[in-house]
mmCIF file of C-alpha atoms and ligand atoms in Angstrom:
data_model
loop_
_atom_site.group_PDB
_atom_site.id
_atom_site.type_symbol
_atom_site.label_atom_id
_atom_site.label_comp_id
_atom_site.label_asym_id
_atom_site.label_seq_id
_atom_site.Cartn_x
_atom_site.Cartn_y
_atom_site.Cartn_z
ATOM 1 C CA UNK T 1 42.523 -24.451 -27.573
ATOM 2 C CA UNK T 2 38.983 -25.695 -26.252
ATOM 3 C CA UNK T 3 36.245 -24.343 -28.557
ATOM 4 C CA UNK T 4 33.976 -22.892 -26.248
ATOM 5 C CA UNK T 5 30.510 -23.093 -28.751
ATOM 6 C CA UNK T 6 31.098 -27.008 -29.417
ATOM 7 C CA UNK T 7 30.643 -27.334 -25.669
ATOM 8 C CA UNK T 8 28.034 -25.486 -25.832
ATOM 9 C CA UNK T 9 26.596 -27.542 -27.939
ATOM 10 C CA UNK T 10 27.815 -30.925 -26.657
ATOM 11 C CA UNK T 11 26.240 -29.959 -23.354
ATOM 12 C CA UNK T 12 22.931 -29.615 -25.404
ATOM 13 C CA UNK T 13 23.102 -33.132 -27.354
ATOM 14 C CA UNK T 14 23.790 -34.909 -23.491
ATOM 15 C CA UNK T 15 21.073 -32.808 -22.015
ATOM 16 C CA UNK T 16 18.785 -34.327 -24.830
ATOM 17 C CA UNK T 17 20.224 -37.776 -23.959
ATOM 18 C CA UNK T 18 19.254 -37.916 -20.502
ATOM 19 C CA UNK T 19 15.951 -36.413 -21.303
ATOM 20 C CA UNK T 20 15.096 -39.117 -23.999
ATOM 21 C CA UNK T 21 16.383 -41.866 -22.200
ATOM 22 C CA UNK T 22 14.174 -41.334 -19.521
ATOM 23 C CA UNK T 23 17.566 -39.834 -16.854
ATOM 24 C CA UNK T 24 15.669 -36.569 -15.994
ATOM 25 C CA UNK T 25 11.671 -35.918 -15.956
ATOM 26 C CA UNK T 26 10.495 -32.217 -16.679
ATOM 27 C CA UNK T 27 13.840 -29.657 -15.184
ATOM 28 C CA UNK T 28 15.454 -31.976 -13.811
ATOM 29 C CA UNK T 29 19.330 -32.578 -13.933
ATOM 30 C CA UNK T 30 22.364 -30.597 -14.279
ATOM 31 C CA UNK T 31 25.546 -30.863 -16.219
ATOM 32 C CA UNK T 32 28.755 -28.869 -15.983
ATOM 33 C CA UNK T 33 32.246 -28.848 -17.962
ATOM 34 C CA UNK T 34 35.766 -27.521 -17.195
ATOM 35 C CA UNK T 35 37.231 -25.281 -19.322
ATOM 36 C CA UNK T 36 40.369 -24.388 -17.405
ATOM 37 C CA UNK T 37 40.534 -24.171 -13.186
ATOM 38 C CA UNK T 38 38.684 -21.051 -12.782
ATOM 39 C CA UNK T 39 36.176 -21.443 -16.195
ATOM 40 C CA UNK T 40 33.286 -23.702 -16.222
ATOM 41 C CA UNK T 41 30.358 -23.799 -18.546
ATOM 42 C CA UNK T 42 26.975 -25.156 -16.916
ATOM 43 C CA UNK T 43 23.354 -25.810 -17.527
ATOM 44 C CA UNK T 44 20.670 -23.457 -16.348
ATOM 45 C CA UNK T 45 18.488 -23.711 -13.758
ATOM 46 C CA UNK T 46 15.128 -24.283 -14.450
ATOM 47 C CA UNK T 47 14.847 -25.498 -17.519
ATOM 48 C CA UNK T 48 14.404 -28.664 -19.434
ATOM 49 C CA UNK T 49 17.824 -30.375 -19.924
ATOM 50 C CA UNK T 50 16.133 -31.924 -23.213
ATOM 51 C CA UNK T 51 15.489 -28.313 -25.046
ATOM 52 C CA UNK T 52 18.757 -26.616 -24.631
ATOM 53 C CA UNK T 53 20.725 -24.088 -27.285
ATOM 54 C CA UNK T 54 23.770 -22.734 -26.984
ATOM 55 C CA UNK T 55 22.461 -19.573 -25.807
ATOM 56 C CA UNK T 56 20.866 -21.887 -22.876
ATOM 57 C CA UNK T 57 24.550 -22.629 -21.123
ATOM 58 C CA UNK T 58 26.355 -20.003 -18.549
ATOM 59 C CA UNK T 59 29.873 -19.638 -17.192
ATOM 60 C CA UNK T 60 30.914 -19.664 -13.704
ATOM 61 C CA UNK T 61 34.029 -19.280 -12.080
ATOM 62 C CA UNK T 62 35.596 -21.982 -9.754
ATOM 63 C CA UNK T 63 33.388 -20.190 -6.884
ATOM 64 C CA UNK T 64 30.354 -21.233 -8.911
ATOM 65 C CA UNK T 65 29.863 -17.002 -9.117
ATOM 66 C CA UNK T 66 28.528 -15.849 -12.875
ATOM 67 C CA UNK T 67 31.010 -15.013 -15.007
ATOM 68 C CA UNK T 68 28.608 -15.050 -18.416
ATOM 69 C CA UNK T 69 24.765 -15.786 -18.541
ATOM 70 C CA UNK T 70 22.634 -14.369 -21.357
ATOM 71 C CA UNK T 71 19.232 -12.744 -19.980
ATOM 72 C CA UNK T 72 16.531 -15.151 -17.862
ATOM 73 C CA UNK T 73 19.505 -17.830 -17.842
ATOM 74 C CA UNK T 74 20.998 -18.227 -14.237
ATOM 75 C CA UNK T 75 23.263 -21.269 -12.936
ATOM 76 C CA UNK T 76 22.113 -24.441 -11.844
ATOM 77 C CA UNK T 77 20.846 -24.391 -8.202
ATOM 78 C CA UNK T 78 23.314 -27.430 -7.656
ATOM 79 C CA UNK T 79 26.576 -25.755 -8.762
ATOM 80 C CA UNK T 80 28.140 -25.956 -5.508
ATOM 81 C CA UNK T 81 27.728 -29.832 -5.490
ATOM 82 C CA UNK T 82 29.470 -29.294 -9.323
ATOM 83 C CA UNK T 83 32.344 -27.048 -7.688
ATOM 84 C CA UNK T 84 32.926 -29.610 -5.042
ATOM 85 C CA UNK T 85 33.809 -32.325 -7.281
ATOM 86 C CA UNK T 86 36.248 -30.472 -9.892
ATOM 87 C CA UNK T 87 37.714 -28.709 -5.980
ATOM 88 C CA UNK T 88 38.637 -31.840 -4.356
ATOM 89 C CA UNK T 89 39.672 -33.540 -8.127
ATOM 90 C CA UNK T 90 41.895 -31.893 -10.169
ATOM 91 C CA UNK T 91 41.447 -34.935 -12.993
ATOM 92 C CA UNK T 92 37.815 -34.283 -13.286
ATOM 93 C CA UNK T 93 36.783 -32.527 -16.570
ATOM 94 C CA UNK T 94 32.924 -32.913 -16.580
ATOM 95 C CA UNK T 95 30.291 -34.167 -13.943
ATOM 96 C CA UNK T 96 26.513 -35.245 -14.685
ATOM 97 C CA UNK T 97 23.674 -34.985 -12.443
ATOM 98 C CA UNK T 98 20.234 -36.954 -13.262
ATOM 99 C CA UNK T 99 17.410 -38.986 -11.224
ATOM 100 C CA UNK T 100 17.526 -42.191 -13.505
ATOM 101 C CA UNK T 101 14.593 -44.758 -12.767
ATOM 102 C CA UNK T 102 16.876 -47.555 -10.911
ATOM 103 C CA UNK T 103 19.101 -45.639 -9.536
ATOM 104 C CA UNK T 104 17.337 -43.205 -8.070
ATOM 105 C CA UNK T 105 15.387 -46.258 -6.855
ATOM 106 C CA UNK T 106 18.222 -47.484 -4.912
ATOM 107 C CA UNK T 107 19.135 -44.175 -3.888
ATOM 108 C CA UNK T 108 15.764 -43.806 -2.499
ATOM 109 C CA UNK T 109 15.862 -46.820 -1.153
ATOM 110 C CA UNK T 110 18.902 -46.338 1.098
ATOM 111 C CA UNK T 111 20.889 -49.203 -0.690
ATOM 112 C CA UNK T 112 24.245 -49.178 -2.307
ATOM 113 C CA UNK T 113 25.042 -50.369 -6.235
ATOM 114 C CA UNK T 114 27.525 -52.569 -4.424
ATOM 115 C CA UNK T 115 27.343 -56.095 -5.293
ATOM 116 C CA UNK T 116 29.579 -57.805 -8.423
ATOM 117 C CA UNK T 117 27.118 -59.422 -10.542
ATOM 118 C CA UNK T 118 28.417 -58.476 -14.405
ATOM 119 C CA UNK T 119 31.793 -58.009 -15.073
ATOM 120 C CA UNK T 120 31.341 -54.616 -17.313
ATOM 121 C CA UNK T 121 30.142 -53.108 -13.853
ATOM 122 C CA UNK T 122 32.612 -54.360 -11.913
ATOM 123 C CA UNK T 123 35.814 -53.170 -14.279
ATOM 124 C CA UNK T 124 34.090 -49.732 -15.198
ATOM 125 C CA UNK T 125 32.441 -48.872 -11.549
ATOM 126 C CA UNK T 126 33.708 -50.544 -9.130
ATOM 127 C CA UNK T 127 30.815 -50.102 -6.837
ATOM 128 C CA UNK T 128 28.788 -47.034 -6.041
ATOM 129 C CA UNK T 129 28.050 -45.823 -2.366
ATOM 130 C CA UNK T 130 25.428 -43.808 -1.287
ATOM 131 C CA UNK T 131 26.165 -40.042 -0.300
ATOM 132 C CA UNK T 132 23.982 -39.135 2.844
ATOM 133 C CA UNK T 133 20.455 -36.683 2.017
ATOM 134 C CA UNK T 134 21.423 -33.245 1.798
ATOM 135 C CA UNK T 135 18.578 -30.654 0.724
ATOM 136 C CA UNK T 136 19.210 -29.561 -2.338
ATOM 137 C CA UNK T 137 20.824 -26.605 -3.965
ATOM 138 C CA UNK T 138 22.674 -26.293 -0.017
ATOM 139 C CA UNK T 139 26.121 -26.851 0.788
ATOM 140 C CA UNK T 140 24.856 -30.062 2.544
ATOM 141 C CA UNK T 141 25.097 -32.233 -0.259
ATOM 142 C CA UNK T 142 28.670 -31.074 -1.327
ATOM 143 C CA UNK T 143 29.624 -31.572 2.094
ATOM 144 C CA UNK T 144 28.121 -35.257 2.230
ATOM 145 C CA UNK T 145 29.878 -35.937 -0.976
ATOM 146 C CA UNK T 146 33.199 -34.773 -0.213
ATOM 147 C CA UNK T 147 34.324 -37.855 1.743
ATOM 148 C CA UNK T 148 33.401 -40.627 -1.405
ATOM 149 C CA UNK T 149 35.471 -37.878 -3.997
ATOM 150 C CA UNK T 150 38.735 -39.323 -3.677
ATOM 151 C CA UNK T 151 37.771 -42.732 -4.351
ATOM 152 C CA UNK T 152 34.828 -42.786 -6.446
ATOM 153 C CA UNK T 153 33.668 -41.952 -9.754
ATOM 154 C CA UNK T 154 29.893 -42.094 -9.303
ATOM 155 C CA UNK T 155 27.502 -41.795 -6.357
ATOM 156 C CA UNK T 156 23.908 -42.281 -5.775
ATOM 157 C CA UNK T 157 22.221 -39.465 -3.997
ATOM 158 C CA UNK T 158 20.214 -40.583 -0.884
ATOM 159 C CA UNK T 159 16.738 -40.005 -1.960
ATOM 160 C CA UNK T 160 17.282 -38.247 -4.869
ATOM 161 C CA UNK T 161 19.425 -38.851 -8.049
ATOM 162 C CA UNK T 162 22.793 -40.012 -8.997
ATOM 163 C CA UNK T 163 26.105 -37.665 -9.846
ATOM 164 C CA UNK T 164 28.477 -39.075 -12.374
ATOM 165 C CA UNK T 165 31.910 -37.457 -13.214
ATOM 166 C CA UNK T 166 35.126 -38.033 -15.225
ATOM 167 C CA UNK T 167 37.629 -36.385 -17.556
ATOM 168 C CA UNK T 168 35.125 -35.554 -20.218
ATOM 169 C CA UNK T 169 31.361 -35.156 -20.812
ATOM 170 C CA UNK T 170 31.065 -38.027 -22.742
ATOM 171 C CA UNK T 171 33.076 -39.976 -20.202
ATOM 172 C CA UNK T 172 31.094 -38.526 -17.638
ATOM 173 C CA UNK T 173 27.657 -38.718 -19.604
ATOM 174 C CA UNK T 174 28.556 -43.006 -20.389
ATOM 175 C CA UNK T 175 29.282 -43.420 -16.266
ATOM 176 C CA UNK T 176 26.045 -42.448 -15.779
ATOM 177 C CA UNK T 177 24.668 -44.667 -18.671
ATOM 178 C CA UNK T 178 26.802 -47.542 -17.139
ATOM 179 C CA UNK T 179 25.177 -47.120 -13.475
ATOM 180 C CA UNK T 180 21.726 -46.963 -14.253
ATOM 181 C CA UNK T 181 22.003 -49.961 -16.764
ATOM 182 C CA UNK T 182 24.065 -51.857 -13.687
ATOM 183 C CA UNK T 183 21.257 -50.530 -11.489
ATOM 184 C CA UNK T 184 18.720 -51.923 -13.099
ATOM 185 C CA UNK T 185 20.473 -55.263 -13.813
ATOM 186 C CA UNK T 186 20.399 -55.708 -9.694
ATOM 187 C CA UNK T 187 16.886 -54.441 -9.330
ATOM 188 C CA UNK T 188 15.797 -57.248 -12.120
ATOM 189 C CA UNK T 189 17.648 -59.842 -10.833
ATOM 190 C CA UNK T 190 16.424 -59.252 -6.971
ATOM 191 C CA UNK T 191 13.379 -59.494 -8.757
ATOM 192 C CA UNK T 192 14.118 -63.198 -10.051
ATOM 193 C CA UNK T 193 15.397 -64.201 -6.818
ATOM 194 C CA UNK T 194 18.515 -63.099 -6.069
ATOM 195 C CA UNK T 195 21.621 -62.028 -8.111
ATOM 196 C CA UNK T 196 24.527 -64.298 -7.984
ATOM 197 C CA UNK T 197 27.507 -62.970 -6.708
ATOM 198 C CA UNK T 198 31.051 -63.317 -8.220
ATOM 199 C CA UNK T 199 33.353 -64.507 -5.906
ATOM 200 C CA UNK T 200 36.590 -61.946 -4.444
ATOM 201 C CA UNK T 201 39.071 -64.207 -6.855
ATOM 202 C CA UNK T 202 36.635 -63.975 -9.703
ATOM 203 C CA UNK T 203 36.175 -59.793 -8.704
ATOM 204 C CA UNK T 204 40.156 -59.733 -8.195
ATOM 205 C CA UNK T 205 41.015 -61.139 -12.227
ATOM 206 C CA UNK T 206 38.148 -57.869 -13.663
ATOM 207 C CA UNK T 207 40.167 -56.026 -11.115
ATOM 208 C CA UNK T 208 43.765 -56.866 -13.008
ATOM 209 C CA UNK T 209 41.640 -56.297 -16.809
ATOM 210 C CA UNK T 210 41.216 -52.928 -15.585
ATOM 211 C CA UNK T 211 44.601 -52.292 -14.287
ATOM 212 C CA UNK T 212 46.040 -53.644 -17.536
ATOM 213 C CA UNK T 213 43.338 -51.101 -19.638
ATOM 214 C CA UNK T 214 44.880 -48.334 -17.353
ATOM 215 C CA UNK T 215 41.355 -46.809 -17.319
ATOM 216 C CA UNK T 216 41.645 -43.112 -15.643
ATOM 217 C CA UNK T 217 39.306 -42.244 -12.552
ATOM 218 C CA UNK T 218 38.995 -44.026 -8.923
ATOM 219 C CA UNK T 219 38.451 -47.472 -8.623
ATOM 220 C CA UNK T 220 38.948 -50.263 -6.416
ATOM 221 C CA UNK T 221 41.232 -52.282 -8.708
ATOM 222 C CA UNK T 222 43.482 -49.344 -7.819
ATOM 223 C CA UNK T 223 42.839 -47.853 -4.489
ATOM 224 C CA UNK T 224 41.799 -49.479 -1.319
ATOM 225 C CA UNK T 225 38.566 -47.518 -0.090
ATOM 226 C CA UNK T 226 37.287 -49.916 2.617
ATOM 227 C CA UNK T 227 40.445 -48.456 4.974
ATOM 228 C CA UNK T 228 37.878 -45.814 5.407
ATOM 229 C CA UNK T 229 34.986 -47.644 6.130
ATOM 230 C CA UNK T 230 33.310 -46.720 2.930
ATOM 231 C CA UNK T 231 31.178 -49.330 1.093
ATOM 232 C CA UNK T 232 32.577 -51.371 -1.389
ATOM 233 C CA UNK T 233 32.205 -54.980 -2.715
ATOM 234 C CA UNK T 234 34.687 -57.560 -2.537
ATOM 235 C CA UNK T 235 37.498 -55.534 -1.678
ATOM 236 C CA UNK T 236 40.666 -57.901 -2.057
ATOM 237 C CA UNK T 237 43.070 -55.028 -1.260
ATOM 238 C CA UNK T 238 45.453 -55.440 1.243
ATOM 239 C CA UNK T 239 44.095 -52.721 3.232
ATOM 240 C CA UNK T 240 40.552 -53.849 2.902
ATOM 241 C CA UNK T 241 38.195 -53.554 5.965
ATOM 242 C CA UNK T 242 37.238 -57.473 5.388
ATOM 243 C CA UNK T 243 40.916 -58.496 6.368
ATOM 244 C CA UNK T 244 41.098 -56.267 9.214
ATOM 245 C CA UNK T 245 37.935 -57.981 10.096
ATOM 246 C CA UNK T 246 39.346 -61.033 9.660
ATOM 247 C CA UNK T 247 42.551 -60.255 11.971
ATOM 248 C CA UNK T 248 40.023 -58.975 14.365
ATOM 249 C CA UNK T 249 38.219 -61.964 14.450
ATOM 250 C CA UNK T 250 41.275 -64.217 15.189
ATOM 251 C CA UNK T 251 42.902 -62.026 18.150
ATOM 252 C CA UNK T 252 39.172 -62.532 19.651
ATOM 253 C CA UNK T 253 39.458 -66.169 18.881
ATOM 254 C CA UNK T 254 42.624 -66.908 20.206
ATOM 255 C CA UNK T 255 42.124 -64.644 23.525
ATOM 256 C CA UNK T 256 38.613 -66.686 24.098
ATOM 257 C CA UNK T 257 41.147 -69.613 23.590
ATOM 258 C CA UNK T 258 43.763 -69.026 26.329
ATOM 259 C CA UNK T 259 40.454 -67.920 28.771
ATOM 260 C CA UNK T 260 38.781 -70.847 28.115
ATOM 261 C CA UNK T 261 41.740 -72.975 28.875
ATOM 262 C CA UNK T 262 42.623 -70.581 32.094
ATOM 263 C CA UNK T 263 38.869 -71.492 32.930
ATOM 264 C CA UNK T 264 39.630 -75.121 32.829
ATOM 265 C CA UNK T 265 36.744 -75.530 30.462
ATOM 266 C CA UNK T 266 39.039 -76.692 27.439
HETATM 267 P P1 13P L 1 18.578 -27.145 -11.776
HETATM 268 O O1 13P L 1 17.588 -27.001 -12.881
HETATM 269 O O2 13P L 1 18.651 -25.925 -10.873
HETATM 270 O O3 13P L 1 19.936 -27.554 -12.272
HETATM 271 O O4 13P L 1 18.065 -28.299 -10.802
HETATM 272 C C1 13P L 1 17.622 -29.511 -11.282
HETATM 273 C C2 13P L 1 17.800 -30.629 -10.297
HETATM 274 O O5 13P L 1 17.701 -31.766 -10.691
HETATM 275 C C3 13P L 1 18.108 -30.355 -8.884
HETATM 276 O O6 13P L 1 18.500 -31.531 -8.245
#
């Protein structure tokens, strides 16, 4: 039986995580948590995600709709982009919304957390695309999301913040932890000229650690996202957009081939 009031308050010790380690400035941020498919408790809107009580948190129902919400507390003003994520994944227990520094630097940006360069990033991300700008608190950004849901576990926001999610807050709270410390890896090593790449064999070997941890969520050691065009490093799957490139690039080779000899020029 989930105890409703240690949520509560669980939601409050994140909330003052993100705030002191610099993941939200002033109201910023938003954090929600399952309790069963049509219960979820969420932040408030409006408020500092650092200062929270109990009293603070609301319940919605799986239309983001109040179901609970003591006086001057209303939702966040990005449930729907909440709702979206526990809609289209079942698995999902908890997501995180925050604007951390490096992240929200890339996201701003316009460039995707997608390059191997440390092996804890690569086994517990994967990589980490960019969902198009959508003005907030709208169904644009839930709609701009939907298509990375089924194979991610973290986005960036174009131009505005990163959205973490998993089976539990904590789970969900640490993903966001792990991008912006990845994040800020690549923005210091651009910085010193360049991170150096692992290599799709070395990416492929953190690809089987994972598989062998049997870590839940969506990653690339187990599903093939480049089929769909969607940004990822290194893909080695067999499906992977690079190979399709690759078979691409020999049909055009071998047709230039035959012309070329038709041509008499070979
Ligand atoms: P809320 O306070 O309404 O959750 O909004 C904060 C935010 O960061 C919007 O992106």
């Amino acid at each position: 039986m989930v105890n409703e009031f240690e949520i509560k308050k669980q939601i409050c010790d994140i909330g003052k995580r993100i705030y002191n380690r610099n993941m939200v400035a002033a109201n910023d941020g938003n954090i929600s948590v399952k309790l069963s498919d049509d219960e979820f408790l969420c932040t408030p809107t409006g408020v500092s995600k650092g200062f929270m009580t109990p009293e603070y948190i609301c319940k919605v129902n799986a239309k983001g709709e109040v179901i609970q919400a003591n006086p001057g507390f209303r939702p966040s003003s990005e449930i729907k982009m909440h709702m979206r994520v526990y809609q289209k994944r079942p698995d999902v227990g908890a997501v995180v919304h925050a604007h951390p520094v490096y992240a929200t630097s890339f996201a701003i940006a316009g460039i995707p957390l997608t390059q191997p360069i440390m092996p804890e990033a690569v086994i517990a991300l994967g990589c980490v695309p960019i969902a198009e700008y959508g003005t907030p608190s709208t169904n644009e950004i839930p709609d701009r999301l939907e298509k990375y849901l089924p194979y991610f576990d973290a986005v960036l926001l174009e131009s505005h913040g990163a959205l973490t999610w998993s089976v539990d807050l904590l789970a969900a709270y640490l993903k966001m932890e792990s991008v912006e410390f990845y994040a800020q890896l690549l923005y210091q090593s651009k910085m010193l000229g360049g991170p150096k790449e692992f290599d799709k064999e070395t990416v492929q070997r953190l690809y089987e650690i994972r598989r062998q941890m049997g870590l839940p969520g969506k990653h690339p050691a187990n599903l093939c996202q480049n089929k769909d065009g969607l940004n990822c490093h290194n893909c080695g799957g067999s499906c992977g957009k690079e190979e399709s490139k690759g078979a691409d690039a020999d049909l055009v080779a071998s047709i230039t081939k035959k012309v070329m000899e038709q041509l008499g020029l070979k």
